[in-house]
Coordinates of C-alpha atoms in Angstrom, one line a residue:
M25 CA 95.9 126.6 122.8
K26 CA 94.4 126.1 119.5
R27 CA 96.9 124.4 117.1
K28 CA 96.9 124.3 113.3
V29 CA 96.9 121.0 112.1
L30 CA 97.7 120.0 108.5
I31 CA 97.4 116.1 107.4
V32 CA 98.8 115.2 104.3
Y33 CA 97.1 112.3 102.6
P34 CA 99.1 110.6 99.5
D35 CA 96.6 108.8 97.9
F36 CA 98.0 107.7 94.1
V37 CA 96.0 104.4 94.2
E38 CA 92.8 105.2 92.7
N39 CA 93.5 108.1 90.6
K40 CA 96.4 107.4 88.2
A41 CA 94.9 109.5 85.4
G42 CA 96.0 112.9 87.2
T43 CA 92.4 114.4 86.9
K44 CA 91.1 117.1 89.4
L45 CA 88.9 113.9 91.0
K46 CA 90.0 112.9 94.5
G47 CA 90.8 109.0 94.8
S48 CA 89.4 107.4 98.0
Y49 CA 87.9 108.7 101.6
S50 CA 89.9 107.7 104.5
E51 CA 87.9 106.9 107.8
G52 CA 91.0 107.2 110.0
I53 CA 92.0 110.3 109.0
A54 CA 88.2 111.7 109.0
S55 CA 87.9 110.4 112.7
I56 CA 91.2 112.0 114.0
S57 CA 90.0 115.4 112.4
A58 CA 86.7 115.0 114.5
V59 CA 88.4 114.4 117.7
L60 CA 91.1 117.3 116.9
K61 CA 88.2 119.7 116.0
Q62 CA 86.1 118.9 119.4
G63 CA 89.2 119.7 120.9
G64 CA 89.0 122.9 119.7
H65 CA 92.0 122.8 117.2
D66 CA 92.1 123.6 113.5
V67 CA 92.4 120.8 110.9
S68 CA 93.2 121.0 107.1
L69 CA 93.8 118.2 104.5
L70 CA 96.4 118.4 101.8
H71 CA 94.5 115.1 99.8
M72 CA 97.3 114.3 97.1
N73 CA 96.3 112.4 94.1
G74 CA 99.5 112.5 92.6
K75 CA 103.4 113.4 93.1
I76 CA 103.6 117.4 93.4
P77 CA 106.8 119.4 93.0
K78 CA 108.9 121.0 96.0
E79 CA 107.8 124.5 95.2
E80 CA 103.9 124.2 95.2
Y81 CA 104.4 122.0 98.3
V82 CA 106.4 124.6 100.0
K83 CA 103.7 127.2 98.9
E84 CA 100.9 125.4 100.8
L85 CA 102.8 125.4 103.9
R86 CA 103.9 128.9 103.7
E87 CA 100.1 129.6 103.2
Q88 CA 98.9 127.7 105.6
K89 CA 101.5 128.0 108.4
P90 CA 100.6 124.7 110.3
D91 CA 102.2 124.1 113.9
V92 CA 102.2 120.3 113.0
V93 CA 102.2 118.4 109.5
A94 CA 101.1 114.8 110.0
F95 CA 101.4 112.1 107.4
S96 CA 99.3 109.3 106.9
T97 CA 101.4 106.6 104.9
W98 CA 101.6 103.0 103.9
T99 CA 104.7 101.0 102.8
S100 CA 104.2 101.9 98.8
A101 CA 104.0 105.5 99.5
Y102 CA 106.6 106.1 102.0
K103 CA 109.2 107.0 99.6
I104 CA 107.5 110.0 98.4
V105 CA 106.3 110.8 102.5
K106 CA 110.5 110.9 102.9
E107 CA 110.8 113.5 100.7
L108 CA 108.1 115.6 101.8
L109 CA 109.2 115.1 105.4
V110 CA 112.6 116.7 104.4
W111 CA 110.7 119.6 102.6
T112 CA 108.7 120.2 105.5
K113 CA 111.4 120.2 108.2
E114 CA 113.2 122.8 105.9
E115 CA 110.4 125.2 106.6
G116 CA 111.0 124.2 110.5
I117 CA 107.4 122.8 111.0
F118 CA 107.0 119.8 113.5
T119 CA 106.3 116.5 111.7
L120 CA 104.3 113.3 112.7
V121 CA 104.0 110.1 110.7
G122 CA 101.1 107.6 111.5
G123 CA 99.6 104.9 109.7
Y124 CA 100.0 101.4 109.2
H125 CA 103.9 101.8 107.6
A126 CA 104.6 103.9 111.2
T127 CA 103.3 101.3 113.3
L128 CA 104.8 98.2 111.9
C129 CA 108.1 100.1 110.9
P130 CA 108.7 102.6 114.2
E131 CA 112.4 102.1 114.2
E132 CA 112.8 102.8 110.6
V133 CA 110.5 105.6 110.3
I134 CA 111.9 107.3 113.4
A135 CA 115.4 107.0 112.2
D136 CA 114.5 109.2 108.7
P137 CA 115.8 112.7 108.3
G138 CA 113.0 115.1 109.0
V139 CA 110.9 113.0 111.5
D140 CA 110.0 114.7 114.4
C141 CA 107.2 111.9 115.8
V142 CA 105.9 109.0 114.9
C143 CA 102.3 107.5 116.0
I144 CA 101.9 104.0 116.6
G145 CA 98.5 102.6 116.5
E146 CA 95.4 104.6 116.9
G147 CA 95.8 108.4 116.5
E148 CA 92.9 110.1 117.7
Y149 CA 93.7 110.8 121.2
P150 CA 97.8 110.3 121.1
F151 CA 97.4 113.4 118.7
L152 CA 94.8 115.3 120.6
D153 CA 97.4 115.1 123.3
L154 CA 100.4 116.3 121.3
C155 CA 98.4 119.2 120.5
E156 CA 97.3 120.1 124.1
R157 CA 100.9 119.4 125.2
F158 CA 102.8 121.3 122.5
D159 CA 104.4 123.9 124.3
D160 CA 105.2 121.8 127.6
K161 CA 107.9 119.5 126.2
E162 CA 108.2 117.4 129.5
A163 CA 104.6 116.4 129.3
L164 CA 104.8 116.0 125.4
Y165 CA 107.5 113.5 125.6
Q166 CA 105.5 111.3 127.9
T167 CA 102.7 111.0 125.6
E168 CA 101.3 107.5 125.0
S169 CA 101.9 106.0 121.6
L170 CA 103.9 108.4 120.4
W171 CA 108.0 108.2 119.7
F172 CA 110.0 111.4 119.8
N173 CA 113.5 112.7 118.3
T174 CA 115.0 114.9 120.8
D175 CA 118.3 116.5 121.5
G176 CA 118.8 113.6 124.3
G177 CA 118.1 110.8 121.8
T178 CA 114.7 109.1 120.9
V179 CA 111.8 108.9 123.5
K180 CA 109.7 105.3 123.3
N181 CA 106.5 105.5 124.9
P182 CA 104.1 102.6 125.5
V183 CA 101.1 102.4 123.4
R184 CA 98.0 103.7 124.6
P185 CA 95.3 101.3 125.0
F186 CA 92.8 101.2 121.7
I187 CA 89.4 102.7 121.9
E188 CA 87.3 99.8 123.1
D189 CA 83.8 101.8 122.4
L190 CA 83.7 103.2 119.2
D191 CA 80.3 104.8 120.1
T192 CA 82.1 107.3 122.3
L193 CA 83.9 108.7 119.1
P194 CA 82.5 111.5 117.5
P195 CA 81.1 111.2 114.1
P196 CA 83.9 111.3 111.2
D197 CA 84.7 114.4 109.8
M198 CA 83.8 113.8 106.3
G199 CA 83.6 117.6 105.6
L200 CA 87.3 117.6 105.8
F201 CA 87.4 115.9 102.4
D202 CA 86.4 117.2 98.8
F203 CA 83.7 114.3 99.1
D204 CA 81.6 115.7 96.1
N205 CA 84.8 114.8 93.9
F206 CA 85.7 111.5 95.0
L207 CA 85.8 108.8 92.3
S208 CA 83.3 107.0 94.4
S209 CA 80.8 110.1 94.9
R210 CA 80.7 110.5 91.0
I211 CA 79.0 106.9 90.7
K212 CA 76.7 107.9 94.0
T213 CA 78.7 105.5 96.0
A214 CA 80.0 106.2 100.0
I215 CA 83.0 104.3 101.1
V216 CA 82.1 103.4 104.9
M217 CA 83.2 101.6 107.7
V218 CA 81.6 100.3 111.1
S219 CA 84.4 98.5 112.7
R220 CA 88.0 98.6 113.2
G221 CA 90.2 95.4 113.2
C222 CA 90.0 92.0 112.4
I223 CA 89.9 88.7 114.8
F224 CA 91.9 86.4 112.1
G225 CA 95.6 85.9 111.8
C226 CA 96.2 85.4 107.8
T227 CA 99.8 85.6 107.4
Y228 CA 99.9 87.9 104.5
C229 CA 97.8 90.8 106.1
A230 CA 99.1 93.6 108.3
N231 CA 95.9 93.3 110.6
S232 CA 97.3 90.4 112.7
Q233 CA 100.5 92.4 113.5
L234 CA 98.8 95.8 114.0
R235 CA 96.8 94.2 116.9
K236 CA 99.9 93.0 118.3
V237 CA 100.9 96.5 119.4
Y238 CA 98.4 96.4 121.9
P239 CA 98.4 94.6 125.2
R240 CA 94.9 93.3 124.7
A241 CA 95.2 92.0 121.5
N242 CA 92.0 89.7 121.5
H243 CA 89.6 92.4 121.7
Y244 CA 91.2 94.5 119.2
A245 CA 88.2 93.8 116.6
R246 CA 85.2 96.0 117.4
F247 CA 82.2 97.3 115.9
K248 CA 79.8 100.6 116.3
S249 CA 76.7 99.5 118.0
P250 CA 74.3 98.3 115.2
Q251 CA 72.1 101.5 116.2
R252 CA 75.2 104.2 116.1
A253 CA 76.1 102.3 112.7
V254 CA 72.7 102.9 111.3
E255 CA 72.7 106.3 112.6
Y256 CA 76.0 107.2 111.0
L257 CA 74.8 105.5 107.5
Q258 CA 71.5 107.7 107.6
S259 CA 73.9 110.6 108.5
I260 CA 75.8 110.4 105.1
L261 CA 72.3 110.3 103.3
D262 CA 71.1 113.4 105.0
R263 CA 74.3 115.1 104.1
Y264 CA 74.8 114.0 100.5
P265 CA 71.3 113.0 99.5
Y266 CA 72.6 111.7 96.0
I267 CA 74.4 108.6 97.6
G268 CA 72.7 105.7 96.3
Y269 CA 74.6 102.9 97.2
F270 CA 77.1 102.0 100.0
N271 CA 80.7 100.2 100.0
F272 CA 81.4 99.0 103.3
M273 CA 85.5 98.6 103.6
D274 CA 85.4 96.6 106.9
S275 CA 87.7 94.1 107.1
I276 CA 84.8 91.4 107.4
L277 CA 81.2 92.8 108.1
N278 CA 80.2 89.2 109.2
M279 CA 82.8 88.8 111.5
H280 CA 80.6 89.0 114.8
K281 CA 77.2 86.9 114.2
E282 CA 75.2 88.4 116.6
W283 CA 76.3 91.7 116.0
F284 CA 75.7 91.3 112.2
E285 CA 72.3 89.6 112.4
E286 CA 71.3 92.3 114.6
F287 CA 72.7 95.1 112.1
I288 CA 71.4 93.7 109.0
V289 CA 67.9 93.7 110.2
L290 CA 68.2 96.7 111.4
Y291 CA 69.8 98.0 108.0
A292 CA 67.0 96.4 106.1
E293 CA 64.1 98.2 108.2
K294 CA 66.2 102.0 108.0
L295 CA 67.8 102.0 105.1
K296 CA 68.1 99.2 102.4
I297 CA 70.2 101.2 100.4
P298 CA 71.9 98.9 98.2
F299 CA 75.4 98.0 99.3
S300 CA 78.6 95.8 98.8
C301 CA 80.4 94.5 101.7
R302 CA 83.7 91.9 102.6
L303 CA 82.4 88.6 104.2
R304 CA 84.5 85.6 105.4
L305 CA 83.3 82.4 103.4
D306 CA 83.6 80.1 106.7
L307 CA 81.2 82.2 108.8
L308 CA 78.7 81.9 106.3
N309 CA 75.4 80.0 106.0
E310 CA 72.4 80.0 103.6
D311 CA 70.5 82.2 106.3
I312 CA 72.7 84.9 106.3
V313 CA 73.0 85.2 102.6
K314 CA 69.4 85.4 102.1
K315 CA 69.4 88.4 105.1
L316 CA 71.9 90.0 103.0
K317 CA 70.0 89.9 99.8
E318 CA 66.7 91.1 101.8
A319 CA 68.7 94.0 103.2
G320 CA 69.8 95.1 99.5
C321 CA 73.6 93.4 99.1
Y322 CA 74.0 93.5 95.4
L323 CA 77.9 92.6 95.7
V324 CA 80.2 90.5 98.3
D325 CA 84.0 90.7 98.2
V326 CA 85.9 87.7 99.6
G327 CA 89.1 86.3 99.8
I328 CA 90.0 83.5 97.8
E329 CA 94.0 84.2 97.7
S330 CA 94.8 80.6 96.6
G331 CA 93.2 77.7 95.1
D332 CA 95.4 75.2 96.8
A333 CA 94.0 73.8 100.0
D334 CA 97.6 73.2 101.4
M335 CA 98.9 76.8 100.5
R336 CA 95.7 78.1 102.5
K337 CA 96.1 76.2 105.4
D338 CA 100.0 76.2 105.7
W339 CA 101.2 79.4 104.6
L340 CA 98.1 81.8 104.8
H341 CA 96.6 80.5 108.1
R342 CA 93.2 80.2 106.1
P343 CA 91.9 76.9 106.7
M344 CA 88.8 76.6 104.9
G345 CA 88.2 73.5 102.3
D346 CA 87.3 74.1 98.5
E347 CA 83.9 72.6 99.4
V348 CA 83.1 75.6 101.8
I349 CA 84.1 78.2 99.1
E350 CA 82.3 76.4 96.4
Q351 CA 79.0 76.0 98.7
S352 CA 78.9 79.5 99.8
F353 CA 79.2 80.6 96.0
S354 CA 76.1 78.3 95.4
Y355 CA 74.2 80.5 97.9
F356 CA 75.4 83.8 96.3
R357 CA 74.1 82.6 93.1
K358 CA 70.7 81.1 94.3
Y359 CA 70.0 84.7 95.7
K360 CA 71.6 86.7 92.7
I361 CA 74.3 88.6 94.9
S362 CA 77.0 89.3 92.3
T363 CA 80.6 88.5 93.8
L364 CA 84.3 89.7 93.6
T365 CA 87.1 87.4 94.5
F366 CA 90.5 88.4 95.8
N367 CA 93.4 86.3 94.6
I368 CA 97.4 86.4 95.0
V369 CA 99.6 85.1 92.6
G370 CA 103.6 84.8 93.6
L371 CA 103.2 83.6 97.2
P372 CA 106.0 82.1 98.7
H373 CA 106.5 78.6 98.1
E374 CA 104.0 78.9 95.1
D375 CA 104.8 77.8 91.6
I376 CA 102.9 78.3 88.5
R377 CA 101.0 74.9 88.8
K378 CA 99.4 76.2 92.1
S379 CA 98.4 79.1 90.5
L380 CA 96.8 77.1 88.0
K381 CA 94.9 75.7 90.8
T382 CA 93.4 79.4 91.8
V383 CA 92.7 80.0 88.3
K384 CA 90.5 76.6 88.1
L385 CA 88.7 77.1 91.6
N386 CA 87.6 80.6 90.3
A387 CA 86.3 78.8 87.0
R388 CA 84.2 76.5 89.1
I389 CA 82.7 79.1 91.5
K390 CA 82.0 81.5 88.7
P391 CA 82.6 85.0 90.4
T392 CA 81.4 88.0 88.7
K393 CA 84.3 89.8 88.9
M394 CA 88.0 89.1 90.0
V395 CA 91.2 91.0 91.7
V396 CA 94.2 89.3 90.8
S397 CA 97.2 90.8 93.0
I398 CA 100.9 90.0 92.9
F399 CA 102.1 89.0 96.7
Y400 CA 103.3 92.3 98.2
P401 CA 105.3 91.6 101.4
F402 CA 103.9 93.9 104.1
P403 CA 106.9 94.7 106.6
H404 CA 107.0 92.4 109.7
T405 CA 103.9 90.0 108.8
K406 CA 104.2 86.5 109.1
L407 CA 104.3 85.6 105.5
T408 CA 106.9 88.3 104.9
D409 CA 109.1 86.8 107.8
M410 CA 108.3 83.3 106.4
A411 CA 109.8 84.6 102.7
K412 CA 112.7 85.7 104.2
E413 CA 113.7 82.7 106.0
A414 CA 113.3 80.7 103.0
G415 CA 115.6 83.1 101.0
F416 CA 113.0 84.7 98.7
L417 CA 113.3 88.1 100.5
P418 CA 116.5 90.2 101.3
E419 CA 116.5 92.6 103.9
D420 CA 116.9 95.6 101.5
A421 CA 113.9 94.5 99.3
D422 CA 112.8 96.9 96.4
Y423 CA 109.1 97.7 97.6
N424 CA 108.8 99.6 94.2
S425 CA 109.5 96.2 92.2
E426 CA 106.3 94.6 90.6
V427 CA 107.5 91.4 92.0
V428 CA 109.2 91.6 95.5
C429 CA 109.5 88.2 96.4
K430 CA 112.2 86.5 94.4
Q431 CA 111.9 82.5 94.1
P432 CA 113.7 80.2 92.0
Q433 CA 111.0 78.2 91.4
Y434 CA 108.5 80.8 90.3
K435 CA 110.0 83.2 88.0
D436 CA 109.1 87.1 87.8
K437 CA 108.1 86.6 84.0
Q438 CA 105.8 83.7 84.8
I439 CA 104.5 85.6 87.9
R440 CA 103.5 88.6 85.9
F441 CA 102.0 86.2 83.2
A442 CA 99.8 84.4 85.7
Q443 CA 98.6 87.9 87.0
H444 CA 98.0 89.6 83.6
Y445 CA 96.1 86.2 82.1
F446 CA 94.5 85.0 85.2
K447 CA 91.1 86.1 84.1
I448 CA 91.1 85.1 80.4
F449 CA 92.1 81.5 81.8
V450 CA 89.2 81.4 84.1
R451 CA 86.8 82.1 81.1
L452 CA 88.7 79.5 79.1
F453 CA 88.3 76.6 81.9
K454 CA 84.6 77.6 82.7
F455 CA 84.0 77.0 79.1
S456 CA 85.9 73.5 79.2
Y457 CA 83.5 72.6 82.3
M458 CA 80.4 73.2 80.4
L459 CA 81.4 70.9 77.7
P460 CA 80.8 66.9 77.9
K461 CA 83.6 65.1 79.6
F462 CA 85.1 63.7 76.3
L463 CA 85.5 67.1 74.9
G464 CA 86.2 69.3 78.1
K465 CA 88.7 67.3 79.6
P466 CA 91.3 67.3 76.9
L467 CA 90.7 70.9 76.6
E468 CA 91.0 71.5 80.2
K469 CA 94.6 69.8 79.7
F470 CA 95.3 71.8 76.7
F471 CA 94.7 75.0 78.8
G472 CA 96.3 73.7 81.8
W473 CA 99.6 73.1 79.2
C474 CA 99.2 76.7 78.0
F475 CA 99.0 78.3 81.5
C476 CA 101.9 76.5 82.8
T477 CA 104.4 76.3 79.6
R478 CA 107.7 78.0 79.9
A479 CA 107.6 78.0 75.9
K480 CA 106.0 80.9 75.4
P481 CA 107.2 84.6 75.3
H482 CA 105.7 85.8 78.6
R483 CA 107.2 89.2 78.4
F484 CA 105.8 90.1 74.9
L485 CA 102.2 88.7 76.2
V486 CA 102.5 90.5 79.4
A487 CA 103.3 94.0 77.4
L488 CA 100.6 93.2 75.2
H489 CA 97.9 92.7 78.0
S490 CA 99.2 95.7 79.9
G491 CA 98.6 98.0 76.9
C492 CA 95.0 96.9 76.5
I493 CA 94.4 97.1 80.1
K494 CA 95.2 100.7 80.3
M495 CA 93.5 101.7 77.3
L496 CA 90.3 100.1 79.3
H497 CA 91.0 101.7 82.7
G498 CA 91.5 105.2 80.9
A499 CA 88.0 104.5 79.0
K500 CA 86.5 103.4 82.2
R501 CA 87.9 106.7 84.1
L502 CA 86.8 108.9 81.4
L503 CA 83.5 107.4 81.4
M504 CA 83.2 107.9 85.2
K505 CA 84.4 111.5 84.9
L506 CA 82.2 112.4 81.5
S507 CA 79.1 110.2 82.1
P508 CA 78.7 108.9 85.6
K509 CA 75.1 108.1 85.2
T510 CA 76.0 106.0 82.2
Y511 CA 78.9 104.2 84.4
V512 CA 76.1 103.5 87.2
K513 CA 73.6 102.2 84.9
L514 CA 76.5 99.7 83.2
R515 CA 77.7 98.9 87.0
D516 CA 74.0 98.1 87.9
K517 CA 73.4 95.6 85.0
S518 CA 76.4 94.0 85.7
V519 CA 75.7 92.9 89.3
N520 CA 72.1 92.5 88.4
L521 CA 71.0 95.3 90.2
K522 CA 68.7 96.9 87.9
T523 CA 66.7 93.6 87.6
D524 CA 66.3 93.6 91.3
K525 CA 64.9 97.0 91.6
K526 CA 62.1 96.1 89.1
E527 CA 61.2 93.1 91.2
D528 CA 61.0 95.2 94.3
K529 CA 58.8 97.6 92.5
K530 CA 56.5 94.8 91.0
A531 CA 56.5 93.3 95.0
G532 CA 55.6 96.6 96.5
G533 CA 52.4 97.1 93.7
N534 CA 50.8 93.6 94.6

């Protein structure tokens, strides 16, 4: 029997301005929708780009009259989802919760009011089974990967094996989303993924815990075949011809060497659309960077996380030395590929001087852009457990707090200062490194003292910087909305893409 499914996607990160533009595309939701529609079911999406009042939400439910309302959520959004679940159950509608928070914390989620079912792991075929068995309670309550609240208690089913061959999945249902009104679409960029999972065990990342729910964890990281991946990307260009850039959101695009080398050559032959991607530095060499450039890569995102080698090795389980990082960035500069680094401050067992090492490392490698985050303890990850063992994280931690992990040696005000002034001090240290040693060394020491000293008004400086950043981000979002072409031109100029296009034209004419 045909079922009507409403998927609720609370997506508050990208669109804090409250505009009509949507936030971000979810490949997982699009894939689930494609499988359900292939099975003959009706799927719609409530893409929430901000909190909505109860009256508006209930009106949506009554108009759509779904058989099932499914929520895809992460930890920071779950507080709002819990409220929506109660409202949904008041309307007598069956509820399902999925996403990485449900997978990592099923015991917590299944116990919450308003929850009928929790999906653990990949949701395509468990969700399809739920729709097919909806009227047969005996069969329904035996569906793999699903936990149920029943009159007789909680039913906990084993996890269904993950989908080993991604090529067997139907193309993701991108039409479920208002694709044309994504922030990324306004700047001609498509968010794409050609893989699932990660082979590495970084302690702060949810990926290492997500794969543990499956019996064959070693095979959890999977890619579409290079041919199917290129076909998928081409289908996006066919459907949305205004797209001029791809942003690969895969955990690590160069995770599997043989796959990557075949894919990047095929991409260069068939597409050669400018793209950005995430890479792992200890899997790089100069030849790979050269191939990336030839295929049209204009920006790479890489995780630095900490500039302290011991922190990376002992606490983050990322055993790569500074020399590997610095060598990789020399390749990126040589082939004129812009770079973005991910950095974390406030890590367990860190202090302000170790954060200073992260600042200095960024100053040496000279990334084009930097993202600086305060450590966020994802539930049940190794680093979260380490923080709890050290007494830095109580069981009832406030996940809505800016600084969740509380440490005596690294005060909240210092962590917030390090995050807010990270980029400024990177520029200062870069300047000191350019000077002759007799000038640069004293200046480097002075900047280090300024960064680390407690004798400064941390809270005032953070408030001042926050105000400036809000103004800049507001101006950026306004420009993306009112004049996306101008935004794209400025972005291309910032990553040297415009120059590369001119060089390509000259090369084509010779």
